[in-house]
Amino acid sequence: MEELVKVINQFGVTALWGIVLYKLLEFAELMGVFLLIGYGIKKAWPSMKKILVD
């Protein structure tokens, strides 16, 4: 019986870490997208400003 509890606990901890890692990856992906968009805007800003000013 105790072995079963140990196995269940181990599985629970593993599942929890899996969820945490998954969420972190999801968050990192989101941040990456934002960084890419920000970088693109920064790169395109001078030409955009020129168009707006003219």
mmCIF file as gemmi writes it, N, C-alpha and C atoms, coordinates in Angstrom:
data_model
loop_
_atom_site.group_PDB
_atom_site.id
_atom_site.type_symbol
_atom_site.label_atom_id
_atom_site.label_alt_id
_atom_site.label_comp_id
_atom_site.label_asym_id
_atom_site.label_entity_id
_atom_site.label_seq_id
_atom_site.pdbx_PDB_ins_code
_atom_site.Cartn_x
_atom_site.Cartn_y
_atom_site.Cartn_z
_atom_site.occupancy
_atom_site.B_iso_or_equiv
_atom_site.pdbx_formal_charge
_atom_site.auth_seq_id
_atom_site.auth_asym_id
_atom_site.pdbx_PDB_model_num
ATOM 1 N N . MET Axp A 1 ? 0.839 -1.207 0 1 0 ? 1 A 1
ATOM 2 C CA . MET Axp A 1 ? 0 0 0 1 0 ? 1 A 1
ATOM 3 C C . MET Axp A 1 ? 0.876 1.26 0 1 0 ? 1 A 1
ATOM 4 N N . GLU Axp A 2 ? 1.893 1.271 0.845 1 0 ? 2 A 1
ATOM 5 C CA . GLU Axp A 2 ? 2.775 2.441 0.917 1 0 ? 2 A 1
ATOM 6 C C . GLU Axp A 2 ? 3.507 2.669 -0.401 1 0 ? 2 A 1
ATOM 7 N N . GLU Axp A 3 ? 3.859 1.561 -1.051 1 0 ? 3 A 1
ATOM 8 C CA . GLU Axp A 3 ? 4.541 1.656 -2.35 1 0 ? 3 A 1
ATOM 9 C C . GLU Axp A 3 ? 3.652 2.373 -3.36 1 0 ? 3 A 1
ATOM 10 N N . LEU Axp A 4 ? 2.373 2.022 -3.335 1 0 ? 4 A 1
ATOM 11 C CA . LEU Axp A 4 ? 1.396 2.621 -4.249 1 0 ? 4 A 1
ATOM 12 C C . LEU Axp A 4 ? 1.305 4.129 -4.015 1 0 ? 4 A 1
ATOM 13 N N . VAL Axp A 5 ? 1.256 4.504 -2.74 1 0 ? 5 A 1
ATOM 14 C CA . VAL Axp A 5 ? 1.183 5.929 -2.382 1 0 ? 5 A 1
ATOM 15 C C . VAL Axp A 5 ? 2.423 6.651 -2.9 1 0 ? 5 A 1
ATOM 16 N N . LYS Axp A 6 ? 3.584 6.003 -2.739 1 0 ? 6 A 1
ATOM 17 C CA . LYS Axp A 6 ? 4.846 6.581 -3.204 1 0 ? 6 A 1
ATOM 18 C C . LYS Axp A 6 ? 4.811 6.804 -4.712 1 0 ? 6 A 1
ATOM 19 N N . VAL Axp A 7 ? 4.322 5.788 -5.421 1 0 ? 7 A 1
ATOM 20 C CA . VAL Axp A 7 ? 4.25 5.858 -6.887 1 0 ? 7 A 1
ATOM 21 C C . VAL Axp A 7 ? 3.302 6.98 -7.312 1 0 ? 7 A 1
ATOM 22 N N . ILE Axp A 8 ? 2.142 7.056 -6.648 1 0 ? 8 A 1
ATOM 23 C CA . ILE Axp A 8 ? 1.153 8.095 -6.967 1 0 ? 8 A 1
ATOM 24 C C . ILE Axp A 8 ? 1.736 9.479 -6.689 1 0 ? 8 A 1
ATOM 25 N N . ASN Axp A 9 ? 2.42 9.62 -5.552 1 0 ? 9 A 1
ATOM 26 C CA . ASN Axp A 9 ? 3.047 10.894 -5.207 1 0 ? 9 A 1
ATOM 27 C C . ASN Axp A 9 ? 4.089 11.277 -6.25 1 0 ? 9 A 1
ATOM 28 N N . GLN Axp A 10 ? 4.902 10.3 -6.635 1 0 ? 10 A 1
ATOM 29 C CA . GLN Axp A 10 ? 5.946 10.532 -7.631 1 0 ? 10 A 1
ATOM 30 C C . GLN Axp A 10 ? 5.32 10.988 -8.945 1 0 ? 10 A 1
ATOM 31 N N . PHE Axp A 11 ? 4.248 10.3 -9.33 1 0 ? 11 A 1
ATOM 32 C CA . PHE Axp A 11 ? 3.556 10.634 -10.577 1 0 ? 11 A 1
ATOM 33 C C . PHE Axp A 11 ? 2.957 12.038 -10.493 1 0 ? 11 A 1
ATOM 34 N N . GLY Axp A 12 ? 2.369 12.343 -9.343 1 0 ? 12 A 1
ATOM 35 C CA . GLY Axp A 12 ? 1.766 13.66 -9.137 1 0 ? 12 A 1
ATOM 36 C C . GLY Axp A 12 ? 2.792 14.769 -9.259 1 0 ? 12 A 1
ATOM 37 N N . VAL Axp A 13 ? 3.953 14.558 -8.631 1 0 ? 13 A 1
ATOM 38 C CA . VAL Axp A 13 ? 5.031 15.554 -8.68 1 0 ? 13 A 1
ATOM 39 C C . VAL Axp A 13 ? 5.518 15.718 -10.117 1 0 ? 13 A 1
ATOM 40 N N . THR Axp A 14 ? 5.685 14.594 -10.803 1 0 ? 14 A 1
ATOM 41 C CA . THR Axp A 14 ? 6.144 14.626 -12.199 1 0 ? 14 A 1
ATOM 42 C C . THR Axp A 14 ? 5.139 15.367 -13.07 1 0 ? 14 A 1
ATOM 43 N N . ALA Axp A 15 ? 3.861 15.078 -12.871 1 0 ? 15 A 1
ATOM 44 C CA . ALA Axp A 15 ? 2.809 15.733 -13.651 1 0 ? 15 A 1
ATOM 45 C C . ALA Axp A 15 ? 2.807 17.232 -13.374 1 0 ? 15 A 1
ATOM 46 N N . LEU Axp A 16 ? 2.99 17.587 -12.106 1 0 ? 16 A 1
ATOM 47 C CA . LEU Axp A 16 ? 3.013 18.991 -11.705 1 0 ? 16 A 1
ATOM 48 C C . LEU Axp A 16 ? 4.159 19.722 -12.398 1 0 ? 16 A 1
ATOM 49 N N . TRP Axp A 17 ? 5.347 19.096 -12.384 1 0 ? 17 A 1
ATOM 50 C CA . TRP Axp A 17 ? 6.511 19.697 -13.039 1 0 ? 17 A 1
ATOM 51 C C . TRP Axp A 17 ? 6.278 19.82 -14.535 1 0 ? 17 A 1
ATOM 52 N N . GLY Axp A 18 ? 5.615 18.815 -15.101 1 0 ? 18 A 1
ATOM 53 C CA . GLY Axp A 18 ? 5.29 18.843 -16.523 1 0 ? 18 A 1
ATOM 54 C C . GLY Axp A 18 ? 4.416 20.037 -16.857 1 0 ? 18 A 1
ATOM 55 N N . ILE Axp A 19 ? 3.404 20.268 -16.03 1 0 ? 19 A 1
ATOM 56 C CA . ILE Axp A 19 ? 2.488 21.397 -16.234 1 0 ? 19 A 1
ATOM 57 C C . ILE Axp A 19 ? 3.244 22.716 -16.093 1 0 ? 19 A 1
ATOM 58 N N . VAL Axp A 20 ? 4.086 22.798 -15.059 1 0 ? 20 A 1
ATOM 59 C CA . VAL Axp A 20 ? 4.862 24.023 -14.821 1 0 ? 20 A 1
ATOM 60 C C . VAL Axp A 20 ? 5.772 24.314 -16.015 1 0 ? 20 A 1
ATOM 61 N N . LEU Axp A 21 ? 6.477 23.282 -16.479 1 0 ? 21 A 1
ATOM 62 C CA . LEU Axp A 21 ? 7.38 23.453 -17.621 1 0 ? 21 A 1
ATOM 63 C C . LEU Axp A 21 ? 6.61 23.856 -18.869 1 0 ? 21 A 1
ATOM 64 N N . TYR Axp A 22 ? 5.448 23.223 -19.057 1 0 ? 22 A 1
ATOM 65 C CA . TYR Axp A 22 ? 4.61 23.522 -20.221 1 0 ? 22 A 1
ATOM 66 C C . TYR Axp A 22 ? 4.172 24.988 -20.198 1 0 ? 22 A 1
ATOM 67 N N . LYS Axp A 23 ? 3.747 25.439 -19.011 1 0 ? 23 A 1
ATOM 68 C CA . LYS Axp A 23 ? 3.296 26.822 -18.86 1 0 ? 23 A 1
ATOM 69 C C . LYS Axp A 23 ? 4.46 27.788 -19.098 1 0 ? 23 A 1
ATOM 70 N N . LEU Axp A 24 ? 5.643 27.421 -18.593 1 0 ? 24 A 1
ATOM 71 C CA . LEU Axp A 24 ? 6.823 28.263 -18.786 1 0 ? 24 A 1
ATOM 72 C C . LEU Axp A 24 ? 7.168 28.365 -20.264 1 0 ? 24 A 1
ATOM 73 N N . LEU Axp A 25 ? 7.085 27.234 -20.96 1 0 ? 25 A 1
ATOM 74 C CA . LEU Axp A 25 ? 7.369 27.215 -22.399 1 0 ? 25 A 1
ATOM 75 C C . LEU Axp A 25 ? 6.362 28.083 -23.143 1 0 ? 25 A 1
ATOM 76 N N . GLU Axp A 26 ? 5.083 27.949 -22.756 1 0 ? 26 A 1
ATOM 77 C CA . GLU Axp A 26 ? 4.017 28.735 -23.37 1 0 ? 26 A 1
ATOM 78 C C . GLU Axp A 26 ? 4.308 30.225 -23.181 1 0 ? 26 A 1
ATOM 79 N N . PHE Axp A 27 ? 4.698 30.577 -21.947 1 0 ? 27 A 1
ATOM 80 C CA . PHE Axp A 27 ? 5 31.962 -21.604 1 0 ? 27 A 1
ATOM 81 C C . PHE Axp A 27 ? 6.21 32.454 -22.398 1 0 ? 27 A 1
ATOM 82 N N . ALA Axp A 28 ? 7.244 31.612 -22.482 1 0 ? 28 A 1
ATOM 83 C CA . ALA Axp A 28 ? 8.455 31.972 -23.215 1 0 ? 28 A 1
ATOM 84 C C . ALA Axp A 28 ? 8.139 32.205 -24.691 1 0 ? 28 A 1
ATOM 85 N N . GLU Axp A 29 ? 7.263 31.364 -25.229 1 0 ? 29 A 1
ATOM 86 C CA . GLU Axp A 29 ? 6.855 31.491 -26.63 1 0 ? 29 A 1
ATOM 87 C C . GLU Axp A 29 ? 6.156 32.833 -26.842 1 0 ? 29 A 1
ATOM 88 N N . LEU Axp A 30 ? 5.27 33.169 -25.911 1 0 ? 30 A 1
ATOM 89 C CA . LEU Axp A 30 ? 4.529 34.423 -25.967 1 0 ? 30 A 1
ATOM 90 C C . LEU Axp A 30 ? 5.496 35.609 -25.909 1 0 ? 30 A 1
ATOM 91 N N . MET Axp A 31 ? 6.463 35.532 -24.986 1 0 ? 31 A 1
ATOM 92 C CA . MET Axp A 31 ? 7.452 36.588 -24.842 1 0 ? 31 A 1
ATOM 93 C C . MET Axp A 31 ? 8.281 36.714 -26.113 1 0 ? 31 A 1
ATOM 94 N N . GLY Axp A 32 ? 8.622 35.578 -26.713 1 0 ? 32 A 1
ATOM 95 C CA . GLY Axp A 32 ? 9.383 35.565 -27.958 1 0 ? 32 A 1
ATOM 96 C C . GLY Axp A 32 ? 8.637 36.283 -29.069 1 0 ? 32 A 1
ATOM 97 N N . VAL Axp A 33 ? 7.341 36.022 -29.14 1 0 ? 33 A 1
ATOM 98 C CA . VAL Axp A 33 ? 6.501 36.668 -30.155 1 0 ? 33 A 1
ATOM 99 C C . VAL Axp A 33 ? 6.493 38.183 -29.932 1 0 ? 33 A 1
ATOM 100 N N . PHE Axp A 34 ? 6.322 38.584 -28.68 1 0 ? 34 A 1
ATOM 101 C CA . PHE Axp A 34 ? 6.305 40.013 -28.361 1 0 ? 34 A 1
ATOM 102 C C . PHE Axp A 34 ? 7.642 40.665 -28.693 1 0 ? 34 A 1
ATOM 103 N N . LEU Axp A 35 ? 8.739 39.95 -28.367 1 0 ? 35 A 1
ATOM 104 C CA . LEU Axp A 35 ? 10.069 40.482 -28.647 1 0 ? 35 A 1
ATOM 105 C C . LEU Axp A 35 ? 10.279 40.642 -30.149 1 0 ? 35 A 1
ATOM 106 N N . LEU Axp A 36 ? 9.83 39.643 -30.907 1 0 ? 36 A 1
ATOM 107 C CA . LEU Axp A 36 ? 9.954 39.703 -32.371 1 0 ? 36 A 1
ATOM 108 C C . LEU Axp A 36 ? 9.17 40.883 -32.933 1 0 ? 36 A 1
ATOM 109 N N . ILE Axp A 37 ? 7.941 41.065 -32.441 1 0 ? 37 A 1
ATOM 110 C CA . ILE Axp A 37 ? 7.098 42.175 -32.896 1 0 ? 37 A 1
ATOM 111 C C . ILE Axp A 37 ? 7.767 43.505 -32.539 1 0 ? 37 A 1
ATOM 112 N N . GLY Axp A 38 ? 8.24 43.596 -31.296 1 0 ? 38 A 1
ATOM 113 C CA . GLY Axp A 38 ? 8.919 44.801 -30.838 1 0 ? 38 A 1
ATOM 114 C C . GLY Axp A 38 ? 10.149 45.108 -31.677 1 0 ? 38 A 1
ATOM 115 N N . TYR Axp A 39 ? 10.927 44.067 -31.964 1 0 ? 39 A 1
ATOM 116 C CA . TYR Axp A 39 ? 12.139 44.221 -32.771 1 0 ? 39 A 1
ATOM 117 C C . TYR Axp A 39 ? 11.778 44.691 -34.181 1 0 ? 39 A 1
ATOM 118 N N . GLY Axp A 40 ? 10.733 44.089 -34.737 1 0 ? 40 A 1
ATOM 119 C CA . GLY Axp A 40 ? 10.27 44.464 -36.074 1 0 ? 40 A 1
ATOM 120 C C . GLY Axp A 40 ? 9.833 45.918 -36.13 1 0 ? 40 A 1
ATOM 121 N N . ILE Axp A 41 ? 9.09 46.349 -35.111 1 0 ? 41 A 1
ATOM 122 C CA . ILE Axp A 41 ? 8.615 47.737 -35.054 1 0 ? 41 A 1
ATOM 123 C C . ILE Axp A 41 ? 9.813 48.682 -34.934 1 0 ? 41 A 1
ATOM 124 N N . LYS Axp A 42 ? 10.778 48.299 -34.087 1 0 ? 42 A 1
ATOM 125 C CA . LYS Axp A 42 ? 11.962 49.119 -33.879 1 0 ? 42 A 1
ATOM 126 C C . LYS Axp A 42 ? 12.743 49.28 -35.186 1 0 ? 42 A 1
ATOM 127 N N . LYS Axp A 43 ? 12.836 48.181 -35.927 1 0 ? 43 A 1
ATOM 128 C CA . LYS Axp A 43 ? 13.553 48.194 -37.205 1 0 ? 43 A 1
ATOM 129 C C . LYS Axp A 43 ? 12.801 49.022 -38.247 1 0 ? 43 A 1
ATOM 130 N N . ALA Axp A 44 ? 11.466 48.891 -38.241 1 0 ? 44 A 1
ATOM 131 C CA . ALA Axp A 44 ? 10.649 49.54 -39.266 1 0 ? 44 A 1
ATOM 132 C C . ALA Axp A 44 ? 10.291 50.983 -38.899 1 0 ? 44 A 1
ATOM 133 N N . TRP Axp A 45 ? 10.518 51.36 -37.639 1 0 ? 45 A 1
ATOM 134 C CA . TRP Axp A 45 ? 10.075 52.67 -37.154 1 0 ? 45 A 1
ATOM 135 C C . TRP Axp A 45 ? 10.614 53.848 -37.968 1 0 ? 45 A 1
ATOM 136 N N . PRO Axp A 46 ? 11.915 53.91 -38.297 1 0 ? 46 A 1
ATOM 137 C CA . PRO Axp A 46 ? 12.428 55.063 -39.06 1 0 ? 46 A 1
ATOM 138 C C . PRO Axp A 46 ? 11.686 55.273 -40.379 1 0 ? 46 A 1
ATOM 139 N N . SER Axp A 47 ? 11.457 54.206 -41.132 1 0 ? 47 A 1
ATOM 140 C CA . SER Axp A 47 ? 10.752 54.332 -42.414 1 0 ? 47 A 1
ATOM 141 C C . SER Axp A 47 ? 9.282 54.67 -42.193 1 0 ? 47 A 1
ATOM 142 N N . MET Axp A 48 ? 8.702 54.128 -41.117 1 0 ? 48 A 1
ATOM 143 C CA . MET Axp A 48 ? 7.304 54.433 -40.799 1 0 ? 48 A 1
ATOM 144 C C . MET Axp A 48 ? 7.166 55.917 -40.455 1 0 ? 48 A 1
ATOM 145 N N . LYS Axp A 49 ? 8.123 56.413 -39.663 1 0 ? 49 A 1
ATOM 146 C CA . LYS Axp A 49 ? 8.115 57.807 -39.238 1 0 ? 49 A 1
ATOM 147 C C . LYS Axp A 49 ? 8.239 58.723 -40.461 1 0 ? 49 A 1
ATOM 148 N N . LYS Axp A 50 ? 9.102 58.318 -41.397 1 0 ? 50 A 1
ATOM 149 C CA . LYS Axp A 50 ? 9.309 59.088 -42.63 1 0 ? 50 A 1
ATOM 150 C C . LYS Axp A 50 ? 8.002 59.205 -43.411 1 0 ? 50 A 1
ATOM 151 N N . ILE Axp A 51 ? 7.292 58.077 -43.507 1 0 ? 51 A 1
ATOM 152 C CA . ILE Axp A 51 ? 6.015 58.044 -44.231 1 0 ? 51 A 1
ATOM 153 C C . ILE Axp A 51 ? 5.003 58.957 -43.535 1 0 ? 51 A 1
ATOM 154 N N . LEU Axp A 52 ? 4.973 58.887 -42.198 1 0 ? 52 A 1
ATOM 155 C CA . LEU Axp A 52 ? 4.013 59.685 -41.433 1 0 ? 52 A 1
ATOM 156 C C . LEU Axp A 52 ? 4.334 61.178 -41.523 1 0 ? 52 A 1
ATOM 157 N N . VAL Axp A 53 ? 5.624 61.507 -41.5 1 0 ? 53 A 1
ATOM 158 C CA . VAL Axp A 53 ? 6.038 62.914 -41.526 1 0 ? 53 A 1
ATOM 159 C C . VAL Axp A 53 ? 5.772 63.525 -42.895 1 0 ? 53 A 1
ATOM 160 N N . ASP Axp A 54 ? 6.054 62.792 -43.958 1 0 ? 54 A 1
ATOM 161 C CA . ASP Axp A 54 ? 5.893 63.313 -45.327 1 0 ? 54 A 1
ATOM 162 C C . ASP Axp A 54 ? 4.456 63.569 -45.716 1 0 ? 54 A 1
